[in-house]
């Protein structure tokens, strides 16, 4: 179910976050290893240079020593001849002085040679130390290389995990993407209400289209709400219904027929393939690359007799709806998504970049829908030859709604019911879709616990803007669909007109703060009736 997909998606996002954190840690380790290796290599180069200089110095000293030894040897030969000459004169005094002179020279040369030997020993010792350092650094580098390989293997494995998680996340994102409620048309108050509702449902264990509530027994004479569907998952019901487009394609509608059916007074055409779009986290790209990487619905078309053998076609699996969708449905989605993006970038030339989640359109990257992009290249849904903001949601539950009754101008008014209405878009009219695909959410029926009008008065009084005192009359107004878009409430303090979504928000807040989790019977949608228990 879509709810299980949501839970799985949440779990996968947590896993993805941990994997990304681990990948970041490993990348930091790898960078540190590379930095240490680079530093060690620099030290080795420096030590090798020092070793070369010491070798040159040693060679110079050895050269000096050899020259000195040669000089002493030469002098000793010369002095022997002089002694022989002196022997002829037998001058003992002169001879004594000559020996003394020679001894002094030899002594000095021996001292100098000893000094040179000491320097040679120091240089040799220094060379041993340098060689030891080089050996240590080389050993460190071998260890670092081994560590680097281990970390690289870890990163490769983790990247593979991340890719697998992203693939699963992409599939699950497709399953819940149709919710697309937090779009630009919603006011801040509506956005906050939707976020609060989602939080309330999750904390109450009601984040499923099959959630069962242990309702209290109805009290005779009291009132209760009886409804169907889940707005949170079925979506805002404006424009294209994704499950509706699924059913329409099964009825034989082409993608252009689907689009002109859901978008009143429009045509499909044009060539906007040259437009470029900036996507958060991905940079700038052409519009065709963008729509090729969108999520929103399945990317494969289901095999049938007319498209068998095409690379984007697979056999349907009856156990799941998310392996493939009708070919014309996917084409319709791509054109609607292209139109939505085009209208935004044309009307907002100074925009920075578009989001990649349900606040705009779910973008997964890649090119899984390239075949649908190519088949509808550059086409958009047009009014007066301009792309429209082709809004879409998951399921209209049999009938979509006029946009101004969902995106109201205000939440409450004291003047008239019409003052609640937002700005009407000619192409966003409610459309009957008897062919829509039924899901767990559209089939969901529910009721609230019973309450009196006095309790209802107390509920409204919790928000001072809605307080009418003790209620004497209450009327519920539907639009083109069975959804309650507005409520007229009269009490002893006057009459107020309340938007349907606002009433649902206030009622659900009261339920959340009044009942324990297992007894919280919410208004799951604005499609309900107000009944009196027999």
Coordinates of C-alpha atoms in Angstrom, one line a residue:
X1 CA 0.0 0.0 0.0
X2 CA 1.0 3.6 -0.4
X3 CA 1.2 3.9 3.4
X4 CA 3.6 1.1 3.8
X5 CA 5.6 2.7 1.0
X6 CA 5.7 5.9 3.0
X7 CA 7.0 4.0 6.1
X8 CA 9.6 2.2 4.0
X9 CA 10.6 5.5 2.3
X10 CA 11.1 7.1 5.7
X11 CA 13.2 4.2 6.8
X12 CA 15.2 4.3 3.6
X13 CA 15.8 8.1 4.0
X14 CA 17.2 7.4 7.5
X15 CA 19.4 4.7 6.0
X16 CA 20.5 6.9 3.2
X17 CA 21.3 9.7 5.6
X18 CA 23.5 7.3 7.7
X19 CA 25.2 6.0 4.6
X20 CA 25.9 9.5 3.3
X21 CA 27.3 10.3 6.8
X22 CA 29.5 7.2 6.7
X23 CA 30.6 8.0 3.1
X24 CA 31.6 11.5 4.2
X25 CA 33.6 10.0 7.2
X26 CA 35.4 7.6 4.9
X27 CA 36.0 10.3 2.3
X28 CA 37.6 12.4 5.1
X29 CA 39.7 9.4 6.1
X30 CA 40.8 8.8 2.5
X31 CA 41.7 12.5 2.2
X32 CA 43.7 12.3 5.5
X33 CA 45.6 9.2 4.2
X34 CA 46.3 10.8 0.9
X35 CA 47.6 13.9 2.8
X36 CA 49.8 11.8 5.1
X37 CA 51.2 9.9 2.1
X38 CA 51.9 13.1 0.2
X39 CA 53.7 14.6 3.3
X40 CA 55.7 11.4 3.8
X41 CA 56.7 11.5 0.1
X42 CA 57.8 15.1 0.5
X43 CA 59.8 14.1 3.6
X44 CA 61.5 11.3 1.7
X45 CA 62.4 13.6 -1.2
X46 CA 63.8 16.1 1.4
X47 CA 65.8 13.3 3.1
X48 CA 67.1 12.0 -0.2
X49 CA 68.3 15.4 -1.1
X50 CA 70.0 15.8 2.3
X51 CA 71.6 12.4 1.8
X52 CA 72.9 13.5 -1.6
X53 CA 74.4 16.6 -0.1
X54 CA 76.1 14.6 2.6
X55 CA 77.5 12.3 0.1
X56 CA 79.0 15.2 -1.9
X57 CA 80.4 16.6 1.4
X58 CA 81.9 13.2 2.2
X59 CA 83.5 12.9 -1.2
X60 CA 85.0 16.4 -0.8
X61 CA 86.4 15.5 2.6
X62 CA 87.8 12.2 1.3
X63 CA 89.4 14.1 -1.6
X64 CA 91.1 16.5 0.9
X65 CA 92.3 13.6 3.0
X66 CA 93.8 11.9 0.0
X67 CA 95.5 15.1 -1.1
X68 CA 96.9 15.6 2.4
X69 CA 98.2 12.1 2.5
X70 CA 99.8 12.5 -0.9
X71 CA 101.5 15.7 0.3
X72 CA 102.8 14.1 3.5
X73 CA 104.2 11.2 1.5
X74 CA 105.8 13.5 -1.0
X75 CA 107.4 15.6 1.8
X76 CA 108.7 12.6 3.5
X77 CA 110.4 11.5 0.3
X78 CA 112.0 15.0 -0.1
X79 CA 113.0 15.2 3.5
X80 CA 114.8 11.8 3.3
X81 CA 117.0 13.2 0.5
X82 CA 117.7 16.3 2.6
X83 CA 118.7 14.0 5.5
X84 CA 121.1 12.1 3.2
X85 CA 122.7 15.4 2.2
X86 CA 123.0 16.4 5.9
X87 CA 124.6 13.1 6.6
X88 CA 127.6 14.1 4.5
X89 CA 128.2 17.2 6.7
X90 CA 127.4 15.2 9.9
X91 CA 125.9 18.3 11.4
X92 CA 124.0 16.9 14.3
X93 CA 122.4 20.2 15.4
X94 CA 121.0 20.9 11.9
X95 CA 119.8 17.3 11.6
X96 CA 118.0 17.5 15.0
X97 CA 116.2 20.6 14.0
X98 CA 115.2 19.0 10.7
X99 CA 113.7 16.0 12.4
X100 CA 111.9 18.2 14.9
X101 CA 110.4 20.2 11.9
X102 CA 109.4 17.0 10.2
X103 CA 107.8 15.6 13.3
X104 CA 105.8 18.8 13.7
X105 CA 104.5 18.6 10.1
X106 CA 103.6 14.9 10.5
X107 CA 101.9 15.7 13.9
X108 CA 99.8 18.5 12.3
X109 CA 98.9 16.3 9.3
X110 CA 97.9 13.5 11.6
X111 CA 95.7 15.8 13.6
X112 CA 94.1 17.1 10.4
X113 CA 93.6 13.6 9.1
X114 CA 92.1 12.6 12.4
X115 CA 89.7 15.5 12.1
X116 CA 88.8 14.4 8.6
X117 CA 88.2 10.8 9.9
X118 CA 85.9 12.2 12.6
X119 CA 83.9 14.2 10.0
X120 CA 83.7 11.1 7.8
X121 CA 82.3 9.1 10.8
X122 CA 79.7 11.8 11.6
X123 CA 78.6 12.0 8.0
X124 CA 78.4 8.2 7.8
X125 CA 76.4 8.1 11.0
X126 CA 74.1 10.9 9.7
X127 CA 73.6 8.9 6.5
X128 CA 72.6 5.9 8.5
X129 CA 70.0 8.0 10.4
X130 CA 68.7 9.5 7.1
X131 CA 68.5 6.0 5.6
X132 CA 66.6 4.8 8.7
X133 CA 64.2 7.7 8.4
X134 CA 63.6 6.9 4.7
X135 CA 63.0 3.3 5.5
X136 CA 60.5 4.2 8.2
X137 CA 58.7 6.6 5.9
X138 CA 58.6 4.0 3.1
X139 CA 57.2 1.5 5.6
X140 CA 54.6 4.1 6.6
X141 CA 53.7 4.7 3.0
X142 CA 53.2 0.9 2.4
X143 CA 50.9 0.9 5.4
X144 CA 49.1 4.0 4.2
X145 CA 48.7 2.5 0.7
X146 CA 47.1 -0.6 2.3
X147 CA 44.8 1.6 4.4
X148 CA 44.0 3.7 1.4
X149 CA 43.0 0.6 -0.6
X150 CA 40.8 -0.6 2.3
X151 CA 39.1 2.8 2.6
X152 CA 38.6 2.9 -1.2
X153 CA 37.0 -0.5 -1.1
X154 CA 34.8 0.6 1.8
X155 CA 33.8 3.7 -0.2
X156 CA 33.1 1.6 -3.3
X157 CA 30.9 -0.8 -1.2
X158 CA 29.1 2.1 0.5
X159 CA 28.5 3.9 -2.8
X160 CA 27.0 0.7 -4.1
X161 CA 24.8 0.6 -1.0
X162 CA 23.9 4.2 -1.5
X163 CA 23.0 3.5 -5.2
X164 CA 20.8 0.6 -4.1
X165 CA 19.1 2.7 -1.4
X166 CA 18.6 5.5 -3.9
X167 CA 17.1 3.1 -6.4
X168 CA 14.7 1.8 -3.7
X169 CA 14.0 5.3 -2.5
X170 CA 13.3 6.4 -6.0
X171 CA 10.7 3.6 -6.4
X172 CA 9.1 4.4 -3.1
X173 CA 9.2 8.1 -3.9
X174 CA 7.2 7.4 -7.0
X175 CA 4.6 5.7 -4.9
X176 CA 4.0 8.6 -2.6
X177 CA 4.9 11.5 -5.0
X178 CA 1.3 11.9 -6.1
X179 CA 0.4 13.5 -2.8
X180 CA 1.9 16.7 -4.1
X181 CA 0.0 18.9 -1.6
X182 CA 2.7 21.4 -0.6
X183 CA 2.7 23.3 -3.9
X184 CA 3.2 27.0 -4.5
X185 CA -0.6 27.8 -4.6
X186 CA -1.2 26.9 -1.0
X187 CA -1.1 29.7 1.5
X188 CA 1.1 29.5 4.6
X189 CA -1.8 28.6 6.8
X190 CA -2.9 25.7 4.6
X191 CA 0.7 24.4 4.4
X192 CA 1.0 24.5 8.2
X193 CA -2.3 22.7 8.5
X194 CA -1.2 19.9 6.2
X195 CA 2.1 19.5 8.0
X196 CA 0.3 19.4 11.3
X197 CA -2.2 16.9 10.0
X198 CA 0.5 14.6 8.8
X199 CA 2.3 14.8 12.1
X200 CA -0.9 14.1 14.0
X201 CA -1.7 11.0 11.9
X202 CA 1.8 9.6 12.3
X203 CA 1.9 10.1 16.1
X204 CA -1.6 8.5 16.3
X205 CA -0.8 5.5 14.2
X206 CA -3.2 6.7 11.5
X207 CA -0.7 7.1 8.7
X208 CA -2.3 4.3 6.7
X209 CA -5.2 4.1 4.3
X210 CA -6.2 0.9 6.1
X211 CA -5.8 2.1 9.7
X212 CA -8.6 1.0 11.9
X213 CA -10.0 3.3 14.6
X214 CA -11.7 2.0 17.7
X215 CA -14.7 4.3 17.4
X216 CA -16.9 4.8 20.4
X217 CA -20.5 3.7 20.0
X218 CA -22.7 6.4 18.6
X219 CA -25.0 8.1 21.0
X220 CA -28.6 8.4 19.9
X221 CA -29.6 12.0 19.0
X222 CA -26.0 13.1 18.7
X223 CA -24.1 14.0 15.5
X224 CA -21.2 12.4 13.7
X225 CA -19.3 12.7 10.4
X226 CA -19.2 9.9 7.8
X227 CA -16.7 10.2 5.0
X228 CA -14.4 8.5 2.4
X229 CA -10.9 8.9 1.1
X230 CA -7.7 10.5 2.5
X231 CA -6.9 13.9 1.3
X232 CA -3.3 13.6 2.6
X233 CA -2.6 10.8 0.1
X234 CA -5.2 11.3 -2.6
X235 CA -4.0 14.9 -3.0
X236 CA -5.6 18.3 -3.7
X237 CA -7.8 17.0 -6.6
X238 CA -7.0 19.9 -8.9
X239 CA -6.2 19.2 -12.6
X240 CA -4.8 15.9 -13.7
X241 CA -5.6 12.9 -11.5
X242 CA -2.7 10.4 -11.9
X243 CA -4.8 7.4 -11.0
X244 CA -7.6 8.9 -13.1
X245 CA -5.2 9.1 -16.1
X246 CA -4.3 5.5 -15.4
X247 CA -7.9 4.5 -15.8
X248 CA -8.5 6.8 -18.7
X249 CA -5.6 5.1 -20.7
X250 CA -7.2 1.7 -20.0
X251 CA -10.4 3.2 -21.5
X252 CA -8.4 3.8 -24.7
X253 CA -7.7 7.6 -24.3
X254 CA -4.6 9.0 -25.9
X255 CA -2.3 11.2 -23.8
X256 CA -3.5 14.4 -25.5
X257 CA -7.1 13.3 -24.9
X258 CA -6.4 12.6 -21.2
X259 CA -4.8 16.1 -20.8
X260 CA -7.5 18.1 -22.6
X261 CA -10.1 16.2 -20.6
X262 CA -8.6 17.1 -17.2
X263 CA -7.5 20.6 -18.2
X264 CA -10.7 22.4 -19.5
X265 CA -10.4 24.4 -22.7
X266 CA -6.8 23.5 -23.4
X267 CA -4.9 22.2 -26.4
X268 CA -1.7 20.1 -26.5
X269 CA 1.2 21.2 -28.7
X270 CA 4.0 23.6 -29.3
X271 CA 7.8 23.0 -29.2
X272 CA 9.4 24.1 -26.0
X273 CA 12.3 21.6 -26.1
X274 CA 14.9 24.4 -26.2
X275 CA 14.0 25.8 -22.8
X276 CA 16.4 25.3 -19.9
X277 CA 15.7 24.9 -16.3
X278 CA 17.8 25.1 -13.1
X279 CA 17.2 22.2 -10.7
X280 CA 18.3 22.3 -7.1
X281 CA 21.3 20.0 -6.5
X282 CA 21.6 19.2 -10.2
X283 CA 22.4 22.5 -11.9
X284 CA 21.0 23.7 -15.3
X285 CA 19.7 21.4 -17.9
X286 CA 17.3 21.4 -20.9
X287 CA 13.7 20.8 -20.2
X288 CA 13.7 17.4 -22.0
X289 CA 16.5 16.1 -19.7
X290 CA 14.5 17.4 -16.7
X291 CA 11.3 15.6 -17.6
X292 CA 13.2 12.5 -18.5
X293 CA 14.4 12.2 -14.9
X294 CA 11.1 12.9 -13.1
X295 CA 9.6 10.5 -10.7
X296 CA 5.9 11.0 -9.9
X297 CA 4.7 7.7 -11.5
X298 CA 6.2 4.5 -12.9
X299 CA 8.7 4.9 -15.8
X300 CA 8.0 1.6 -17.6
X301 CA 5.0 1.1 -19.8
X302 CA 3.0 -2.1 -19.3
X303 CA 3.3 -4.5 -22.2
X304 CA 0.3 -4.9 -24.5
X305 CA -0.4 -6.0 -28.1
X306 CA 0.5 -2.6 -29.6
X307 CA 3.8 -1.9 -27.8
X308 CA 5.2 -5.3 -27.2
X309 CA 9.0 -5.5 -27.6
X310 CA 9.8 -1.8 -27.0
X311 CA 12.7 -1.2 -24.6
X312 CA 10.5 0.8 -22.1
X313 CA 7.9 -1.9 -21.9
X314 CA 7.7 -4.7 -19.2
X315 CA 5.1 -7.2 -18.2
X316 CA 2.7 -6.1 -15.6
X317 CA 2.9 -7.7 -12.1
X318 CA -0.6 -8.0 -10.7
X319 CA 0.7 -7.9 -7.2
X320 CA 1.9 -4.3 -7.5
X321 CA 0.8 -1.2 -9.4
X322 CA 4.3 0.4 -9.4
X323 CA 6.2 -1.8 -11.8
X324 CA 4.5 -0.3 -14.9
X325 CA 1.7 2.1 -16.0
X326 CA -0.2 2.5 -19.3
X327 CA 2.0 4.1 -21.9
X328 CA -0.4 7.0 -22.6
X329 CA -0.6 7.8 -18.9
X330 CA 3.1 8.2 -18.6
X331 CA 3.2 10.4 -21.7
X332 CA 0.3 12.5 -20.2
X333 CA 2.3 12.9 -17.0
X334 CA 5.4 14.0 -18.8
X335 CA 3.6 16.6 -20.8
X336 CA 1.8 17.9 -17.6
X337 CA 5.1 18.0 -15.8
X338 CA 6.8 19.8 -18.7
X339 CA 3.9 22.3 -18.8
X340 CA 4.1 22.9 -15.0
X341 CA 7.8 23.6 -15.1
X342 CA 7.6 25.8 -18.3
X343 CA 4.8 27.9 -16.8
X344 CA 6.9 28.4 -13.7
X345 CA 10.2 29.4 -15.4
X346 CA 8.4 31.6 -17.9
X347 CA 6.4 33.4 -15.2
X348 CA 9.4 33.7 -12.8
X349 CA 12.5 34.6 -15.0
X350 CA 14.6 35.4 -11.9
X351 CA 14.1 32.1 -10.1
X352 CA 17.1 30.5 -8.6
X353 CA 16.3 26.8 -9.0
X354 CA 13.3 24.5 -8.7
X355 CA 13.0 21.9 -5.8
X356 CA 13.2 18.2 -6.5
X357 CA 10.5 17.0 -4.0
X358 CA 6.8 17.2 -3.7
X359 CA 6.9 21.0 -3.1
X360 CA 7.4 21.3 -6.8
X361 CA 7.9 18.0 -8.8
X362 CA 9.7 14.9 -7.7
X363 CA 13.0 14.7 -9.7
X364 CA 15.1 11.5 -9.4
X365 CA 17.7 12.3 -12.1
X366 CA 18.7 9.8 -14.8
X367 CA 16.7 9.3 -18.0
X368 CA 14.1 6.6 -17.2
X369 CA 11.3 8.6 -18.9
X370 CA 13.4 9.7 -21.9
X371 CA 11.3 7.6 -24.2
X372 CA 8.1 9.5 -23.1
X373 CA 10.0 12.8 -23.4
X374 CA 11.0 11.9 -27.0
X375 CA 7.5 10.8 -27.9
X376 CA 6.1 14.1 -26.7
X377 CA 9.1 16.3 -27.4
X378 CA 8.6 19.9 -26.5
X379 CA 4.8 19.6 -26.1
X380 CA 2.9 21.4 -23.4
X381 CA -0.7 21.9 -22.3
X382 CA -1.7 25.3 -23.7
X383 CA -4.3 28.1 -23.1
X384 CA -4.0 31.0 -25.6
X385 CA -0.8 29.3 -26.9
X386 CA 0.9 29.6 -23.5
X387 CA 1.9 26.7 -21.2
X388 CA -0.4 26.4 -18.2
X389 CA 0.5 25.5 -14.6
X390 CA -0.7 21.9 -15.1
X391 CA -1.4 21.0 -11.5
X392 CA -1.9 17.3 -10.7
X393 CA -2.4 15.1 -7.7
X394 CA -2.8 11.3 -7.0
X395 CA -6.5 10.6 -7.2
X396 CA -9.7 12.7 -7.7
X397 CA -11.8 9.8 -6.2
X398 CA -14.2 10.0 -9.1
X399 CA -14.4 13.8 -9.5
X400 CA -11.7 16.5 -9.4
X401 CA -12.5 20.0 -8.0
X402 CA -12.5 23.7 -9.0
X403 CA -9.2 25.1 -7.9
X404 CA -10.7 28.2 -6.1
X405 CA -12.7 26.0 -3.8
X406 CA -9.6 24.1 -2.6
X407 CA -7.0 27.0 -2.6
X408 CA -9.3 29.5 -0.9
X409 CA -8.5 33.2 -0.5
X410 CA -9.0 33.0 3.2
X411 CA -9.9 30.5 5.9
X412 CA -12.9 32.3 7.4
X413 CA -15.2 35.3 6.5
X414 CA -18.0 37.1 8.1
X415 CA -19.3 38.7 4.9
X416 CA -20.2 35.9 2.4
X417 CA -19.4 32.4 1.4
X418 CA -18.1 33.7 -2.0
X419 CA -15.5 35.8 -0.3
X420 CA -13.7 32.6 0.7
X421 CA -13.1 31.6 -2.9
X422 CA -9.6 31.9 -4.4
X423 CA -8.7 33.0 -7.9
X424 CA -10.4 30.7 -10.5
X425 CA -8.3 29.2 -13.3
X426 CA -10.3 28.5 -16.4
X427 CA -8.4 25.2 -17.1
X428 CA -8.6 23.9 -13.5
X429 CA -12.3 23.0 -13.4
X430 CA -13.7 20.0 -11.7
X431 CA -14.0 16.9 -14.0
X432 CA -15.9 13.7 -13.6
X433 CA -13.6 10.7 -13.7
X434 CA -15.7 7.6 -13.4
X435 CA -12.7 5.6 -14.8
X436 CA -10.3 6.5 -12.0
X437 CA -8.4 3.6 -10.4
X438 CA -9.6 2.7 -6.9
X439 CA -6.9 2.4 -4.3
X440 CA -6.9 1.7 -0.6
X441 CA -7.2 5.4 0.0
X442 CA -10.1 6.0 -2.3
X443 CA -11.9 3.0 -0.9
X444 CA -11.3 4.1 2.7
X445 CA -14.6 4.9 4.5
X446 CA -14.5 6.3 8.0
X447 CA -16.7 7.9 10.7
X448 CA -16.0 10.0 13.7
X449 CA -17.3 9.6 17.3
X450 CA -20.5 11.3 18.0
X451 CA -20.8 14.8 19.5
X452 CA -23.4 17.4 20.3
X453 CA -23.8 20.8 18.7
X454 CA -22.7 22.3 22.0
X455 CA -19.4 20.4 21.8
X456 CA -19.1 21.5 18.2
X457 CA -19.6 25.1 19.5
X458 CA -16.7 24.5 21.9
X459 CA -14.5 23.1 19.2
X460 CA -15.0 26.2 17.0
X461 CA -14.5 28.5 20.0
X462 CA -10.9 27.1 20.4
X463 CA -10.0 29.3 17.4
X464 CA -11.3 32.8 18.2
X465 CA -11.7 33.6 14.5
X466 CA -14.3 30.8 14.2
X467 CA -16.2 31.4 17.4
X468 CA -20.0 32.0 16.8
X469 CA -21.1 31.2 20.3
X470 CA -23.7 28.5 20.8
X471 CA -24.5 27.0 17.4
X472 CA -28.1 27.2 16.2
X473 CA -27.5 26.2 12.6
X474 CA -24.8 24.6 10.5
X475 CA -24.7 24.1 6.7
X476 CA -22.1 22.2 4.6
X477 CA -21.5 23.3 1.0
X478 CA -20.0 21.1 -1.8
X479 CA -18.5 22.2 -5.0
X480 CA -18.4 20.4 -8.3
X481 CA -17.3 17.3 -6.3
X482 CA -18.7 15.8 -3.1
X483 CA -16.0 17.6 -1.1
X484 CA -17.1 20.1 1.5
X485 CA -15.4 23.3 0.5
X486 CA -17.2 25.7 2.9
X487 CA -19.4 25.6 6.0
X488 CA -21.9 28.3 7.1
X489 CA -22.2 28.3 10.9
X490 CA -24.7 30.5 12.8
X491 CA -24.7 31.0 16.6
X492 CA -25.8 33.5 19.2
X493 CA -22.7 35.6 18.3
X494 CA -23.5 35.7 14.6
X495 CA -22.7 33.9 11.3
X496 CA -19.3 32.9 9.9
X497 CA -18.3 31.2 6.7
X498 CA -15.4 28.7 7.1
X499 CA -13.3 27.0 4.5
X500 CA -13.7 23.2 4.5
X501 CA -10.0 22.6 5.0
X502 CA -10.0 25.0 7.9
X503 CA -12.9 23.2 9.6
X504 CA -11.1 19.9 9.1
X505 CA -7.9 21.3 10.7
X506 CA -9.7 22.7 13.8
X507 CA -11.7 19.5 14.3
X508 CA -8.7 17.3 14.0
X509 CA -6.7 19.5 16.4
X510 CA -9.5 19.0 18.9
X511 CA -9.6 15.2 18.4
X512 CA -5.8 15.0 18.8
X513 CA -5.9 16.9 22.1
X514 CA -9.0 15.3 23.5
X515 CA -8.8 11.5 22.8
X516 CA -6.0 8.9 23.4
X517 CA -4.3 7.6 20.3
X518 CA -6.4 4.5 19.9
X519 CA -9.7 6.5 19.9
X520 CA -8.7 9.5 17.7
X521 CA -11.3 9.4 14.9
X522 CA -10.2 12.1 12.6
X523 CA -11.7 13.8 9.5
X524 CA -9.5 12.1 7.0
X525 CA -10.8 14.2 4.1
X526 CA -13.3 17.0 3.3
X527 CA -15.5 14.4 1.5
X528 CA -18.0 13.7 4.3
X529 CA -21.6 14.1 5.5
X530 CA -23.0 15.4 8.8
X531 CA -25.4 12.9 10.3
X532 CA -27.6 12.5 13.3
X533 CA -27.4 9.1 15.1
X534 CA -30.9 7.4 15.3

